[in-house]
Coordinates of C-alpha atoms in Angstrom, one line a residue:
M1 CA -16.9 -8.2 -10.8
S2 CA -13.2 -8.8 -11.5
D3 CA -11.8 -10.8 -14.4
Y4 CA -9.7 -12.8 -11.9
P5 CA -11.3 -15.9 -10.5
L6 CA -12.3 -16.2 -6.9
C7 CA -10.1 -18.6 -4.9
D8 CA -12.8 -21.1 -4.1
D9 CA -10.7 -24.3 -4.5
G10 CA -8.6 -23.7 -1.3
L11 CA -5.3 -24.5 -3.0
D12 CA -3.9 -21.0 -3.3
Q13 CA -2.2 -20.1 0.0
L14 CA -2.7 -16.4 -0.7
C15 CA -6.4 -16.6 -0.4
V16 CA -8.3 -14.7 2.3
A17 CA -11.8 -15.7 3.5
T18 CA -13.4 -12.2 3.8
S19 CA -16.8 -13.6 4.8
P20 CA -18.5 -17.0 5.0
S21 CA -19.6 -16.6 1.4
C22 CA -16.5 -15.2 -0.2
T23 CA -12.8 -16.0 -0.5
V24 CA -10.5 -14.0 -2.7
H25 CA -6.8 -13.7 -3.6
K26 CA -4.9 -11.5 -1.2
H27 CA -4.0 -9.1 -4.0
L28 CA -7.7 -8.5 -4.8
L29 CA -8.3 -7.0 -1.3
C30 CA -8.5 -3.2 -1.1
D31 CA -8.2 -2.7 -4.9
G32 CA -11.3 -0.6 -5.4
T33 CA -13.1 -3.3 -7.3
P34 CA -15.6 -5.4 -5.3
D35 CA -15.0 -9.1 -6.0
C36 CA -17.4 -10.3 -3.3
T37 CA -21.1 -9.6 -3.6
D38 CA -21.1 -8.4 0.1
N39 CA -18.1 -6.0 -0.6
T40 CA -16.1 -7.6 2.2
D41 CA -12.9 -7.7 0.1
E42 CA -13.0 -3.9 0.0
N43 CA -14.0 -3.5 3.7
N44 CA -11.5 -6.0 5.1
D45 CA -9.6 -5.0 8.3
V46 CA -6.3 -4.7 6.3
C47 CA -8.0 -2.1 4.1
Q48 CA -8.2 0.3 7.1
S49 CA -4.4 1.0 7.0
L50 CA -3.1 1.6 3.5
A51 CA 0.3 3.0 2.5
E52 CA 0.2 6.3 0.7
K53 CA 2.9 5.1 -1.7
S54 CA 1.6 2.7 -4.3
C55 CA 2.8 -0.2 -6.5
S56 CA 1.6 -2.6 -9.1
R57 CA 0.4 -5.8 -7.3
R58 CA 1.5 -9.1 -8.7
V59 CA -2.2 -10.2 -9.1
G60 CA -4.9 -7.8 -10.3
S61 CA -5.3 -5.0 -12.7
G62 CA -1.6 -4.1 -13.1
L63 CA -2.4 -0.5 -12.1
E64 CA -0.5 1.3 -9.4
Q65 CA -2.5 0.9 -6.1
E66 CA -2.0 1.5 -2.4
I67 CA -1.2 -1.6 -0.4
P68 CA -2.0 -2.5 3.2
L69 CA 0.7 -1.6 5.7
S70 CA 0.6 -5.2 7.0
W71 CA 2.0 -6.3 3.6
L72 CA 5.2 -4.3 4.0
T73 CA 8.4 -6.3 4.6
D74 CA 6.4 -9.4 5.5
G75 CA 8.7 -11.7 3.5
F76 CA 6.4 -12.0 0.5
E77 CA 6.8 -9.8 -2.6
D78 CA 3.3 -8.3 -3.2
C79 CA 4.5 -5.7 -5.7
L80 CA 5.7 -6.6 -9.2
N81 CA 9.1 -4.9 -8.5
G82 CA 9.3 -6.2 -4.9
V83 CA 9.4 -2.6 -3.5
D84 CA 7.1 -3.7 -0.7
E85 CA 10.0 -5.7 0.7
H86 CA 12.5 -2.8 0.7
D87 CA 12.9 -0.9 3.9
T88 CA 12.0 2.5 2.4
W89 CA 8.5 2.9 3.7
P90 CA 7.6 5.6 6.3
T91 CA 7.9 4.4 9.9
C92 CA 7.0 5.7 13.3
G93 CA 8.2 4.8 16.8
E94 CA 11.3 3.1 18.0
A95 CA 12.1 -0.5 19.1
Q96 CA 9.0 -2.3 20.3
T97 CA 6.6 0.4 18.9
E98 CA 8.3 0.8 15.5
R99 CA 5.6 0.4 12.8
Y100 CA 4.8 1.3 9.2
V101 CA 2.6 4.4 8.8
R102 CA 0.7 5.8 5.8
N103 CA 3.1 8.8 5.6
N104 CA 5.7 10.6 7.6
S105 CA 3.2 12.9 9.2
D106 CA 1.1 9.9 10.7
C107 CA 3.0 9.4 13.9
E108 CA 0.9 9.1 17.1
N109 CA 1.5 7.6 20.5
V110 CA 0.5 4.1 21.1
F111 CA -0.7 1.8 23.9
L112 CA 1.9 -0.8 24.8
C113 CA 0.6 -4.4 25.1
H114 CA 2.0 -6.6 27.8
H115 CA -0.3 -9.5 26.7
G116 CA -1.9 -10.6 23.5
A117 CA -0.7 -10.9 19.9
S118 CA 0.4 -7.3 19.4
D119 CA 3.2 -5.3 20.9
F120 CA 1.1 -2.2 20.8
I121 CA -2.2 -0.8 19.4
E122 CA -3.1 2.7 18.3
F123 CA -5.1 4.7 20.9
D124 CA -8.1 4.9 18.6
Q125 CA -8.3 1.1 18.8
L126 CA -8.6 1.1 22.6
C127 CA -12.0 0.2 24.0
D128 CA -13.3 -1.1 20.7
G129 CA -14.5 -4.4 22.1
L130 CA -11.6 -6.4 20.5
E131 CA -9.0 -7.8 22.8
T132 CA -5.9 -7.0 20.7
C133 CA -3.6 -6.7 23.7
G134 CA -5.4 -9.3 25.7
N135 CA -6.5 -7.0 28.5
E136 CA -7.2 -3.5 27.2
N137 CA -11.0 -3.8 27.4
K138 CA -10.8 -4.7 31.1
I139 CA -8.7 -1.6 31.6
C140 CA -11.2 0.5 29.7
Q141 CA -14.1 -0.9 31.7
E142 CA -12.4 -0.2 35.0
S143 CA -11.4 3.3 33.8
F144 CA -15.0 4.2 32.8
Q145 CA -16.3 2.9 36.2
S146 CA -13.8 5.1 38.1
S147 CA -15.3 8.5 38.8
D148 CA -12.0 10.4 39.0
V149 CA -10.3 9.2 35.8
F150 CA -12.2 11.5 33.4
Q151 CA -12.6 14.6 35.6

């Protein structure tokens, strides 16, 4: 386990509940060191999309580590030198679909959302049972039921 305490007092606004039994500081997510007995801090959703470039996080080991793409230019300095708030990270798409990507070769088409919390989702996230766009699973269900869509 880490030398850094778990955020079990609820006072730190940068704590993330990774499971009902574990809450950790945001900077302890995806760092390669399990802080939760169920390893949910290393398997959290934000850990699925990490930047290829790395930095030293403000909390943690002090080592250079990849950071989640969702932390880039989010208004909070997660890296000691604040580089995560600089607009120098690889991006893909334009206007509504512009997003940060792992590296400059990771640019794929996306599904545009007209409902829901996101403007778009990656195609590999379609039909995953989660309503990211607010309606994509209904579209998937109707598509699978239609005999001429996949012929």
